[in-house]
N, CA, C and O of each residue as an XYZ file, in Angstrom:
744
protein
N       0.852     -1.178      0.000
C       0.000      0.000      0.000
C       0.889      1.230      0.000
O       1.810      1.341      0.809
N       0.613      2.145     -0.902
C       1.437      3.342     -0.988
C       2.807      3.035     -1.553
O       3.822      3.391     -0.955
N       2.847      2.370     -2.712
C       4.119      1.865     -3.251
C       5.054      2.951     -3.757
O       6.262      2.723     -3.823
N       4.550      4.109     -4.112
C       5.321      5.214     -4.679
C       6.171      4.710     -5.848
O       5.628      4.475     -6.927
N       7.473      4.537     -5.674
C       8.354      4.119     -6.771
C       8.337      2.612     -7.003
O       8.848      2.137     -8.017
N       7.758      1.860     -6.078
C       7.709      0.412     -6.204
C       8.883     -0.308     -5.579
O       8.991     -1.528     -5.698
N       9.765      0.419     -4.917
C      10.991     -0.162     -4.385
C      10.745     -1.392     -3.504
O      11.404     -2.417     -3.678
N       9.805     -1.296     -2.564
C       9.559     -2.421     -1.665
C       9.107     -3.666     -2.404
O       9.627     -4.755     -2.160
N       8.151     -3.519     -3.298
C       7.642     -4.662     -4.061
C       8.677     -5.231     -5.010
O       8.798     -6.449     -5.143
N       9.424     -4.363     -5.670
C      10.474     -4.820     -6.591
C      11.540     -5.591     -5.822
O      12.011     -6.631     -6.285
N      11.921     -5.089     -4.655
C      12.917     -5.793     -3.835
C      12.415     -7.181     -3.447
O      13.176     -8.148     -3.471
N      11.148     -7.278     -3.092
C      10.590     -8.593     -2.759
C      10.666     -9.541     -3.952
O      11.061    -10.697     -3.803
N      10.288     -9.052     -5.140
C      10.299     -9.905     -6.326
C      11.705    -10.273     -6.780
O      11.894    -11.325     -7.390
N      12.681     -9.442     -6.500
C      14.068     -9.715     -6.888
C      14.822    -10.528     -5.828
O      15.968    -10.925     -6.036
N      14.172    -10.764     -4.708
C      14.814    -11.492     -3.614
C      15.246    -12.886     -4.058
O      14.541    -13.557     -4.811
N      16.382    -13.298     -3.593
C      16.873    -14.654     -3.879
C      16.347    -15.645     -2.866
O      16.436    -16.856     -3.067
N      15.795    -15.130     -1.768
C      15.275    -15.978     -0.697
C      13.761    -16.012     -0.771
O      13.109    -15.144     -0.191
N      13.194    -16.949     -1.440
C      11.752    -17.176     -1.502
C      10.952    -15.948     -1.924
O      10.156    -15.431     -1.140
N      11.150    -15.476     -3.149
C      10.352    -14.347     -3.604
C       8.880    -14.746     -3.712
O       8.574    -15.910     -3.971
N       7.977    -13.803     -3.519
C       6.559    -14.124     -3.629
C       6.181    -14.443     -5.077
O       6.864    -14.025     -6.011
N       5.104    -15.174     -5.248
C       4.631    -15.505     -6.588
C       4.032    -14.284     -7.281
O       4.101    -14.162     -8.504
N       3.443    -13.378     -6.492
C       2.800    -12.201     -7.070
C       2.845    -11.057     -6.062
O       2.680    -11.268     -4.861
N       3.072     -9.838     -6.564
C       3.052     -8.632     -5.736
C       2.135     -7.617     -6.413
O       2.299     -7.307     -7.593
N       1.179     -7.109     -5.660
C       0.323     -6.023     -6.138
C       0.873     -4.718     -5.582
O       0.946     -4.537     -4.367
N       1.255     -3.820     -6.461
C       1.807     -2.521     -6.079
C       0.694     -1.494     -6.249
O       0.157     -1.334     -7.345
N       0.348     -0.800     -5.172
C      -0.759      0.153     -5.257
C      -0.364      1.504     -4.689
O       0.482      1.613     -3.801
N      -1.007      2.531     -5.234
C      -0.822      3.886     -4.745
C      -2.035      4.685     -5.191
O      -2.695      4.329     -6.167
N      -2.325      5.747     -4.487
C      -3.434      6.614     -4.855
C      -3.031      7.720     -5.807
O      -3.889      8.448     -6.308
N      -1.742      7.858     -6.066
C      -1.222      8.930     -6.921
C      -0.884      8.371     -8.304
O       0.033      7.559     -8.426
N      -1.606      8.792     -9.349
C      -1.328      8.283    -10.701
C       0.103      8.542    -11.163
O       0.676      7.714    -11.872
N       0.693      9.681    -10.774
C       2.077      9.963    -11.164
C       3.041      8.962    -10.524
O       3.981      8.498    -11.169
N       2.803      8.637     -9.260
C       3.644      7.637     -8.581
C       3.518      6.290     -9.278
O       4.504      5.565     -9.416
N       2.315      5.954     -9.714
C       2.115      4.673    -10.397
C       2.867      4.617    -11.725
O       3.341      3.551    -12.118
N       2.985      5.743    -12.418
C       3.758      5.775    -13.661
C       5.236      5.521    -13.377
O       5.895      4.785    -14.112
N       5.753      6.127    -12.315
C       7.146      5.878    -11.919
C       7.315      4.412    -11.538
O       8.302      3.781    -11.917
N       6.363      3.870    -10.794
C       6.413      2.466    -10.391
C       6.430      1.543    -11.613
O       7.220      0.601    -11.672
N       5.559      1.817    -12.583
C       5.532      0.998    -13.811
C       6.877      1.034    -14.533
O       7.384     -0.001    -14.965
N       7.453      2.236    -14.661
C       8.767      2.348    -15.317
C       9.829      1.565    -14.550
O      10.671      0.901    -15.155
N       9.792      1.642    -13.221
C      10.778      0.912    -12.421
C      10.594     -0.604    -12.553
O      11.574     -1.347    -12.579
N       9.367     -1.051    -12.635
C       9.118     -2.490    -12.839
C       9.684     -2.941    -14.183
O      10.296     -4.004    -14.282
N       9.475     -2.122    -15.218
C      10.016     -2.451    -16.539
C      11.538     -2.416    -16.524
O      12.190     -3.312    -17.060
N      12.101     -1.383    -15.913
C      13.557     -1.228    -15.843
C      14.205     -2.418    -15.120
O      15.308     -2.837    -15.470
N      13.518     -2.951    -14.120
C      14.044     -4.083    -13.362
C      13.671     -5.430    -13.970
O      13.937     -6.480    -13.386
N      13.055     -5.388    -15.147
C      12.735     -6.591    -15.922
C      11.989     -7.639    -15.105
O      12.349     -8.816    -15.098
N      10.947     -7.187    -14.419
C      10.117     -8.131    -13.667
C       9.313     -8.965    -14.657
O       8.797     -8.447    -15.647
N       9.214    -10.235    -14.385
C       8.507    -11.112    -15.309
C       7.016    -10.801    -15.320
O       6.428    -10.443    -14.300
N       6.417    -10.949    -16.507
C       4.982    -10.721    -16.636
C       4.238    -11.719    -15.770
O       4.619    -12.886    -15.678
N       3.195    -11.260    -15.149
C       2.412    -12.123    -14.282
C       2.911    -12.177    -12.850
O       2.264    -12.772    -11.988
N       4.080    -11.548    -12.585
C       4.624    -11.578    -11.223
C       4.139    -10.397    -10.385
O       4.294    -10.377     -9.164
N       3.541     -9.403    -11.073
C       3.148     -8.190    -10.362
C       1.998     -7.500    -11.091
O       1.731     -7.741    -12.268
N       1.340     -6.640    -10.341
C       0.316     -5.779    -10.906
C       0.455     -4.406    -10.277
O       0.825     -4.292     -9.109
N       0.164     -3.370    -11.034
C       0.248     -1.996    -10.543
C      -1.151     -1.406    -10.650
O      -1.735     -1.370    -11.733
N      -1.694     -0.937     -9.509
C      -3.062     -0.459     -9.523
C      -3.248      0.777     -8.662
O      -2.578      0.969     -7.647
N      -4.185      1.611     -9.105
C      -4.535      2.800     -8.328
C      -5.488      2.386     -7.223
O      -6.496      1.726     -7.476
N      -5.172      2.771     -6.010
C      -6.007      2.416     -4.864
C      -5.931      3.519     -3.822
O      -4.856      3.859     -3.329
N      -7.071      4.059     -3.505
C      -7.175      5.018     -2.408
C      -7.533      4.223     -1.162
O      -8.468      3.422     -1.185
N      -6.809      4.432     -0.090
C      -7.075      3.687      1.143
C      -8.507      3.927      1.605
O      -9.030      5.040      1.545
N      -9.108      2.862      2.057
C     -10.491      2.923      2.515
C     -11.460      2.450      1.452
O     -12.585      2.068      1.775
N     -11.051      2.465      0.181
C     -11.887      1.943     -0.892
C     -11.749      0.431     -0.951
O     -10.696     -0.117     -0.625
N     -12.801     -0.231     -1.363
C     -12.796     -1.692     -1.440
C     -11.844     -2.179     -2.528
O     -11.752     -1.586     -3.603
N     -11.148     -3.255     -2.234
C     -10.286     -3.901     -3.211
C     -11.149     -4.736     -4.154
O     -12.143     -5.319     -3.723
N     -10.786     -4.800     -5.420
C     -11.567     -5.589     -6.374
C     -11.401     -7.080     -6.149
O     -12.370     -7.831     -6.259
N     -10.202     -7.519     -5.837
C      -9.933     -8.944     -5.637
C      -9.119     -9.116     -4.354
O      -7.907     -9.320     -4.413
N      -9.773     -9.034     -3.204
C      -9.017     -9.079     -1.946
C      -8.631    -10.495     -1.548
O      -9.436    -11.233     -0.979
N      -7.417    -10.860     -1.848
C      -6.940    -12.177     -1.443
C      -5.421    -12.164     -1.411
O      -4.765    -12.691     -2.310
N      -4.866    -11.555     -0.364
C      -3.422    -11.423     -0.248
C      -2.938    -12.143      1.002
O      -3.655    -12.217      1.999
N      -1.728    -12.668      0.947
C      -1.131    -13.320      2.109
C      -0.614    -12.282      3.104
O      -0.859    -12.377      4.307
N       0.109    -11.286      2.574
C       0.753    -10.272      3.395
C       0.508     -8.907      2.748
O       0.557     -8.778      1.525
N       0.250     -7.903      3.564
C       0.140     -6.524      3.095
C       1.335     -5.768      3.655
O       1.661     -5.894      4.835
N       1.987     -4.978      2.800
C       3.178     -4.225      3.181
C       2.959     -2.746      2.879
O       2.547     -2.381      1.778
N       3.235     -1.911      3.855
C       3.196     -0.455      3.658
C       4.474      0.110      4.275
O       4.730     -0.068      5.466
N       5.276      0.793      3.452
C       6.542      1.315      3.943
C       6.564      2.831      3.871
O       6.338      3.421      2.815
N       6.840      3.451      5.007
C       7.027      4.895      5.097
C       5.860      5.661      4.488
O       6.054      6.519      3.627
N       4.645      5.348      4.940
C       3.449      5.962      4.372
C       2.717      6.899      5.335
O       1.740      7.535      4.941
N       3.162      6.997      6.569
C       2.420      7.765      7.564
C       2.857      9.229      7.622
O       3.622      9.638      8.495
N       2.352      9.992      6.678
C       2.602     11.428      6.671
C       1.471     12.183      7.353
O       1.631     13.351      7.705
N       0.331     11.528      7.542
C      -0.845     12.150      8.134
C      -1.556     11.086      8.964
O      -2.095     10.129      8.408
N      -1.564     11.239     10.281
C      -2.171     10.199     11.118
C      -3.666     10.071     10.893
O      -4.267      9.073     11.291
N      -4.278     11.065     10.260
C      -5.683     10.954      9.911
C      -5.937      9.861      8.883
O      -7.078      9.437      8.698
N      -4.884      9.401      8.214
C      -5.015      8.334      7.219
C      -4.896      6.936      7.820
O      -5.040      5.941      7.109
N      -4.635      6.854      9.128
C      -4.525      5.528      9.752
C      -5.802      4.699      9.611
O      -5.710      3.535      9.221
N      -6.985      5.235      9.906
C      -8.180      4.400      9.751
C      -8.382      3.851      8.334
O      -8.634      2.654      8.192
N      -8.281      4.679      7.268
C      -8.440      4.070      5.946
C      -7.299      3.105      5.585
O      -7.518      2.138      4.854
N      -6.087      3.361      6.092
C      -4.976      2.441      5.854
C      -5.273      1.074      6.463
O      -5.131      0.050      5.796
N      -5.690      1.059      7.739
C      -5.997     -0.218      8.388
C      -7.248     -0.864      7.804
O      -7.342     -2.090      7.767
N      -8.219     -0.058      7.344
C      -9.400     -0.632      6.700
C      -9.011     -1.367      5.423
O      -9.493     -2.469      5.162
N      -8.142     -0.756      4.632
C      -7.694     -1.382      3.394
C      -6.907     -2.656      3.682
O      -7.093     -3.667      3.006
N      -6.035     -2.613      4.675
C      -5.282     -3.819      5.050
C      -6.233     -4.917      5.498
O      -6.037     -6.085      5.164
N      -7.265     -4.548      6.255
C      -8.249     -5.532      6.724
C      -9.038     -6.104      5.559
O      -9.276     -7.311      5.502
N      -9.445     -5.244      4.626
C     -10.222     -5.697      3.465
C      -9.421     -6.614      2.547
O     -10.005     -7.324      1.728
N      -8.100     -6.611      2.668
C      -7.254     -7.432      1.793
C      -7.375     -8.916      2.088
O      -6.938     -9.749      1.295
N      -7.972     -9.250      3.234
C      -8.139    -10.647      3.636
C      -6.809    -11.314      3.971
O      -6.725    -12.541      4.035
N      -5.777    -10.512      4.182
C      -4.468    -11.055      4.554
C      -4.456    -11.352      6.049
O      -5.248    -10.801      6.813
N      -3.567    -12.207      6.440
C      -3.406    -12.496      7.852
C      -2.313    -11.670      8.497
O      -2.227    -11.602      9.724
N      -1.455    -11.027      7.664
C      -0.306    -10.284      8.174
C      -0.244     -8.912      7.498
O      -0.433     -8.790      6.288
N       0.022     -7.890      8.304
C       0.206     -6.531      7.799
C       1.515     -6.008      8.371
O       1.674     -5.921      9.588
N       2.458     -5.659      7.489
C       3.753     -5.124      7.895
C       3.754     -3.635      7.587
O       3.547     -3.222      6.445
N       3.989     -2.838      8.616
C       3.989     -1.385      8.489
C       5.344     -0.859      8.930
O       5.692     -0.925     10.110
N       6.104     -0.339      7.981
C       7.382      0.293      8.279
C       7.096      1.758      8.575
O       6.427      2.435      7.795
N       7.599      2.243      9.693
C       7.191      3.551     10.189
C       8.398      4.426     10.515
O       9.274      4.038     11.287
N       8.425      5.603      9.917
C       9.388      6.642     10.263
C       8.559      7.807     10.788
O       7.785      8.390     10.029
N       8.698      8.165     12.062
C       7.828      9.197     12.637
C       7.982     10.553     11.963
O       9.045     11.173     12.007
N       6.927     10.986     11.356
C       6.846     12.333     10.797
C       5.398     12.675     10.484
O       5.115     13.496      9.612
N       4.489     12.037     11.204
C       3.059     12.217     10.949
C       2.636     13.664     11.155
O       3.058     14.323     12.105
N       1.804     14.137     10.258
C       1.219     15.472     10.362
C      -0.043     15.389     11.211
O      -0.742     14.376     11.226
N      -0.301     16.439     11.886
C      -1.504     16.539     12.693
C      -2.358     17.665     12.135
O      -1.855     18.583     11.487
N      -3.649     17.584     12.396
C      -4.564     18.642     11.997
C      -5.612     18.798     13.082
O      -5.569     18.106     14.099
N      -6.559     19.712     12.865
C      -7.614     19.886     13.864
C      -8.456     18.617     13.979
O      -9.015     18.336     15.039
N      -8.547     17.852     12.891
C      -9.271     16.579     12.929
C      -8.487     15.500     13.656
O      -9.074     14.591     14.243
N      -7.170     15.595     13.619
C      -6.289     14.613     14.265
C      -5.225     15.366     15.061
O      -4.120     15.589     14.566
N      -5.555     15.756     16.287
C      -4.580     16.495     17.096
C      -3.397     15.614     17.492
O      -3.489     14.390     17.390
N      -2.294     16.204     17.941
C      -1.123     15.433     18.348
C      -1.460     14.398     19.430
O      -2.345     14.600     20.262
N      -0.738     13.308     19.386
C      -0.910     12.250     20.383
C       0.359     12.176     21.219
O       1.436     12.558     20.762
N       0.226     11.681     22.454
C       1.388     11.600     23.344
C       2.418     10.600     22.854
O       3.618     10.869     22.898
N       1.960      9.453     22.391
C       2.866      8.404     21.952
C       2.355      7.856     20.628
O       1.375      7.113     20.589
N       3.031      8.232     19.541
C       2.576      7.862     18.202
C       2.548      6.346     18.001
O       1.617      5.821     17.391
N       3.557      5.643     18.507
C       3.579      4.183     18.343
C       2.391      3.528     19.039
O       1.753      2.638     18.478
N       2.094      3.967     20.261
C       0.926      3.421     20.962
C      -0.358      3.737     20.201
O      -1.268      2.910     20.137
N      -0.428      4.927     19.631
C      -1.600      5.331     18.868
C      -1.778      4.443     17.635
O      -2.897      4.043     17.316
N      -0.684      4.136     16.946
C      -0.741      3.253     15.770
C      -1.264      1.877     16.180
O      -2.137      1.322     15.514
N      -0.738      1.333     17.261
C      -1.171      0.015     17.739
C      -2.650      0.059     18.142
O      -3.404     -0.872     17.860
N      -3.052      1.141     18.798
C      -4.461      1.296     19.195
C      -5.364      1.333     17.960
O      -6.407      0.679     17.931
N      -4.968      2.090     16.951
C      -5.758      2.151     15.718
C      -5.839      0.776     15.054
O      -6.902      0.375     14.579
N      -4.727      0.063     15.024
C      -4.713     -1.275     14.425
C      -5.668     -2.207     15.157
O      -6.412     -2.959     14.529
N      -5.646     -2.156     16.474
C      -6.500     -3.060     17.252
C      -7.972     -2.759     17.015
O      -8.809     -3.656     17.125
N      -8.300     -1.524     16.694
C      -9.674     -1.172     16.370
C     -10.184     -1.860     15.116
O     -11.393     -1.953     14.905
N      -9.270     -2.344     14.282
C      -9.630     -3.076     13.062
C      -9.365     -4.575     13.214
O      -9.439     -5.331     12.246
N      -9.055     -4.989     14.445
C      -8.861     -6.411     14.715
C      -7.433     -6.904     14.618
O      -7.179     -8.090     14.834
N      -6.486     -6.022     14.298
C      -5.085     -6.420     14.165
C      -4.437     -6.498     15.539
O      -4.701     -5.664     16.405
N      -3.594     -7.494     15.735
C      -2.814     -7.638     16.964
C      -1.343     -7.448     16.639
O      -0.850     -7.979     15.644
N      -0.638     -6.688     17.480
C       0.795     -6.489     17.269
C       1.517     -7.785     17.612
O       1.494     -8.242     18.754
N       2.155     -8.365     16.609
C       2.919     -9.590     16.825
C       4.358     -9.280     17.193
O       4.948     -9.934     18.053
N       4.919     -8.269     16.527
C       6.322     -7.933     16.772
C       6.573     -6.502     16.333
O       5.974     -6.016     15.373
N       7.464     -5.838     17.047
C       7.939     -4.525     16.633
C       9.456     -4.616     16.530
O      10.133     -5.018     17.476
N       9.973     -4.239     15.381
C      11.408     -4.347     15.123
C      11.978     -2.939     15.021
O      11.485     -2.106     14.261
N      13.011     -2.692     15.790
C      13.673     -1.389     15.783
C      15.001     -1.501     15.027
O      15.567     -2.591     14.933
N      15.501     -0.388     14.488
C      16.735     -0.430     13.701
C      17.918     -1.090     14.404
O      18.696     -1.800     13.767
N      18.060     -0.863     15.705
C      19.211     -1.466     16.401
C      19.126     -2.991     16.412
O      20.155     -3.664     16.480
N      17.920     -3.542     16.345
C      17.771     -4.990     16.277
C      18.268     -5.515     14.928
O      18.818     -6.613     14.853
N      18.075     -4.733     13.868
C      18.561     -5.141     12.551
C      20.079     -5.146     12.515
O      20.693     -6.030     11.918
N      20.681     -4.148     13.159
C      22.138     -4.073     13.185
C      22.718     -5.232     13.994
O      23.738     -5.807     13.615
N      22.066     -5.574     15.110
C      22.521     -6.699     15.932
C      22.431     -8.011     15.163
O      23.245     -8.912     15.365
N      21.438     -8.119     14.279
C      21.239     -9.355     13.525
C      22.235     -9.489     12.384
O      22.402    -10.580     11.838
N      22.894     -8.409     12.017
C      23.826     -8.440     10.898
C      25.232     -8.748     11.407
O      25.911     -7.868     11.936
N      25.660     -9.981     11.249
C      26.975    -10.390     11.741
C      28.083    -10.020     10.752
O      29.245     -9.902     11.142
N      27.732     -9.835      9.475
C      28.739     -9.562      8.449
C      29.329     -8.159      8.573
O      30.546     -7.998      8.663
N      28.479     -7.168      8.577
C      28.939     -5.779      8.723
C      27.741     -4.950      9.147
O      26.604     -5.356      8.907
N      27.958     -3.812      9.765
C      26.829     -2.970     10.150
C      26.019     -2.571      8.915
O      26.569     -2.074      7.933
N      24.735     -2.793      8.979
C      23.863     -2.447      7.865
C      23.653     -0.938      7.822
O      23.715     -0.256      8.845
N      23.406     -0.443      6.641
C      23.129      0.974      6.456
C      21.717      1.127      5.912
O      21.230      0.274      5.170
N      21.081      2.195      6.281
C      19.778      2.524      5.730
C      20.002      3.315      4.445
O      21.141      3.585      4.065
N      18.930      3.677      3.793
C      18.987      4.396      2.533
C      19.754      5.708      2.686
O      19.655      6.376      3.715
N      20.511      6.069      1.664
C      21.262      7.328      1.611
C      22.297      7.458      2.726
O      22.538      8.560      3.219
N      22.894      6.376      3.117
C      23.929      6.360      4.149
C      23.473      6.910      5.496
O      24.289      7.405      6.273
N      22.213      6.827      5.769
C      21.708      7.146      7.097
C      21.892      5.878      7.918
O      21.413      4.812      7.531
N      22.567      5.983      9.023
C      22.847      4.784      9.804
C      21.596      4.294     10.511
O      20.653      5.050     10.742
N      21.610      3.026     10.847
C      20.509      2.465     11.612
C      20.432      3.129     12.985
O      19.353      3.240     13.566
N      21.573      3.565     13.495
C      21.579      4.297     14.768
C      20.796      5.607     14.635
O      20.030      5.979     15.524
N      21.001      6.298     13.510
C      20.253      7.537     13.276
C      18.762      7.251     13.119
O      17.929      7.998     13.633
N      18.425      6.181     12.416
C      17.016      5.808     12.262
C      16.409      5.470     13.620
O      15.255      5.802     13.890
N      17.181      4.817     14.461
C      16.706      4.477     15.799
C      16.465      5.736     16.627
O      15.485      5.823     17.367
N      17.366      6.713     16.497
C      17.254      7.924     17.312
C      15.985      8.725     16.999
O      15.509      9.475     17.851
N      15.432      8.575     15.792
C      14.196      9.291     15.474
C      12.952      8.429     15.702
O      11.827      8.889     15.505
N      13.160      7.188     16.115
C      12.021      6.343     16.470
C      11.467      5.485     15.353
O      10.322      5.041     15.442
N      12.237      5.236     14.305
C      11.764      4.378     13.214
C      11.574      2.950     13.717
O      12.303      2.484     14.594
N      10.606      2.278     13.162
C      10.395      0.879     13.530
C       9.524      0.184     12.492
O       8.922      0.821     11.628
N       9.475     -1.116     12.600
C       8.623     -1.940     11.742
C       7.635     -2.643     12.654
O       8.020     -3.304     13.619
N       6.361     -2.494     12.336
C       5.306     -3.182     13.074
C       4.867     -4.390     12.253
O       4.642     -4.284     11.047
N       4.750     -5.515     12.904
C       4.170     -6.692     12.246
C       2.893     -7.012     12.992
O       2.906     -7.423     14.153
N       1.780     -6.809     12.283
C       0.460     -7.071     12.842
C      -0.075     -8.364     12.258
O       0.232     -8.723     11.121
N      -0.870     -9.050     13.042
C      -1.507    -10.277     12.572
C      -2.970    -10.228     12.967
O      -3.321     -9.805     14.068
N      -3.815    -10.670     12.046
C      -5.228    -10.825     12.386
C      -5.396    -12.152     13.099
O      -4.806    -13.152     12.691
N      -6.187    -12.176     14.151
C      -6.444    -13.466     14.805
C      -7.081    -14.433     13.806
O      -7.741    -14.017     12.854
N      -6.876    -15.694     14.035
C      -7.431    -16.719     13.148
C      -8.939    -16.593     13.128
O      -9.598    -16.615     14.167
N      -9.477    -16.460     11.911
C     -10.926    -16.433     11.734
C     -11.236    -16.977     10.348
O     -10.352    -17.073      9.497
N     -12.434    -17.313     10.140
C     -12.846    -17.862      8.863
C     -12.599    -16.860      7.749
O     -13.068    -15.724      7.816
N     -11.863    -17.277      6.720
C     -11.688    -16.455      5.536
C     -10.365    -15.742      5.405
O     -10.000    -15.363      4.292
N      -9.608    -15.533      6.501
C      -8.340    -14.836      6.288
C      -7.201    -15.848      6.201
O      -7.344    -17.008      6.585
N      -6.080    -15.380      5.692
C      -4.932    -16.262      5.451
C      -4.371    -16.852      6.747
O      -3.757    -17.919      6.724
N      -4.573    -16.175      7.866
C      -4.082    -16.716      9.146
C      -4.766    -18.053      9.451
O      -4.174    -18.934     10.074
N      -6.012    -18.192      9.008
C      -6.742    -19.433      9.234
C      -6.068    -20.594      8.522
O      -6.074    -21.721      9.019
N      -5.491    -20.324      7.368
C      -4.900    -21.372      6.558
C      -3.493    -21.741      7.000
O      -2.829    -22.548      6.350
N      -3.035    -21.161      8.094
C      -1.720    -21.507      8.627
C      -0.587    -20.779      7.970
O       0.561    -21.214      8.067
N      -0.875    -19.659      7.289
C       0.179    -18.880      6.676
C       1.134    -18.375      7.745
O       0.701    -17.947      8.815
N       2.402    -18.420      7.469
C       3.372    -17.883      8.415
C       4.181    -16.822      7.717
O       4.347    -16.832      6.497
N       4.676    -15.911      8.516
C       5.516    -14.862      7.957
C       6.949    -15.267      8.098
O       7.844    -14.526      7.690
């Protein structure tokens, strides 16, 4: 959700470790989708491995049947959390991965919150999602035995940690119809 350039989906499809059979790349911005399409072509993704579609959060998906939903660095306005979680819920997936870099905008409709991470988890639970794991940048660096990992543009994981970046992994409880029922694992 919110693929912008398509980097997250393209990386998944190019992965040497169990790439997914299909990735749907979506965004509400037609210009972003054009960039995403060009990047998919430039990276020579095989036909049938991906789809690029316009999707405004909160609108119903045409074919909701996904194993995992991924949204990376999409929280620019906390007022968009409800439609974001609604779309993730409508996807019928059992797992929702949300990569978060704190920079949410507030408005009179969505005033500032004391703890943004707690607020995100609270919003998720309102749609039935349970926080399974939260991963912080320093945990990624600890897991890398080869060399310290770097974030995009030579921003260190330490710097990402200092601003509160994290990855949330939410799971829907097992219920009839979602992928969690079928024993899908992340």
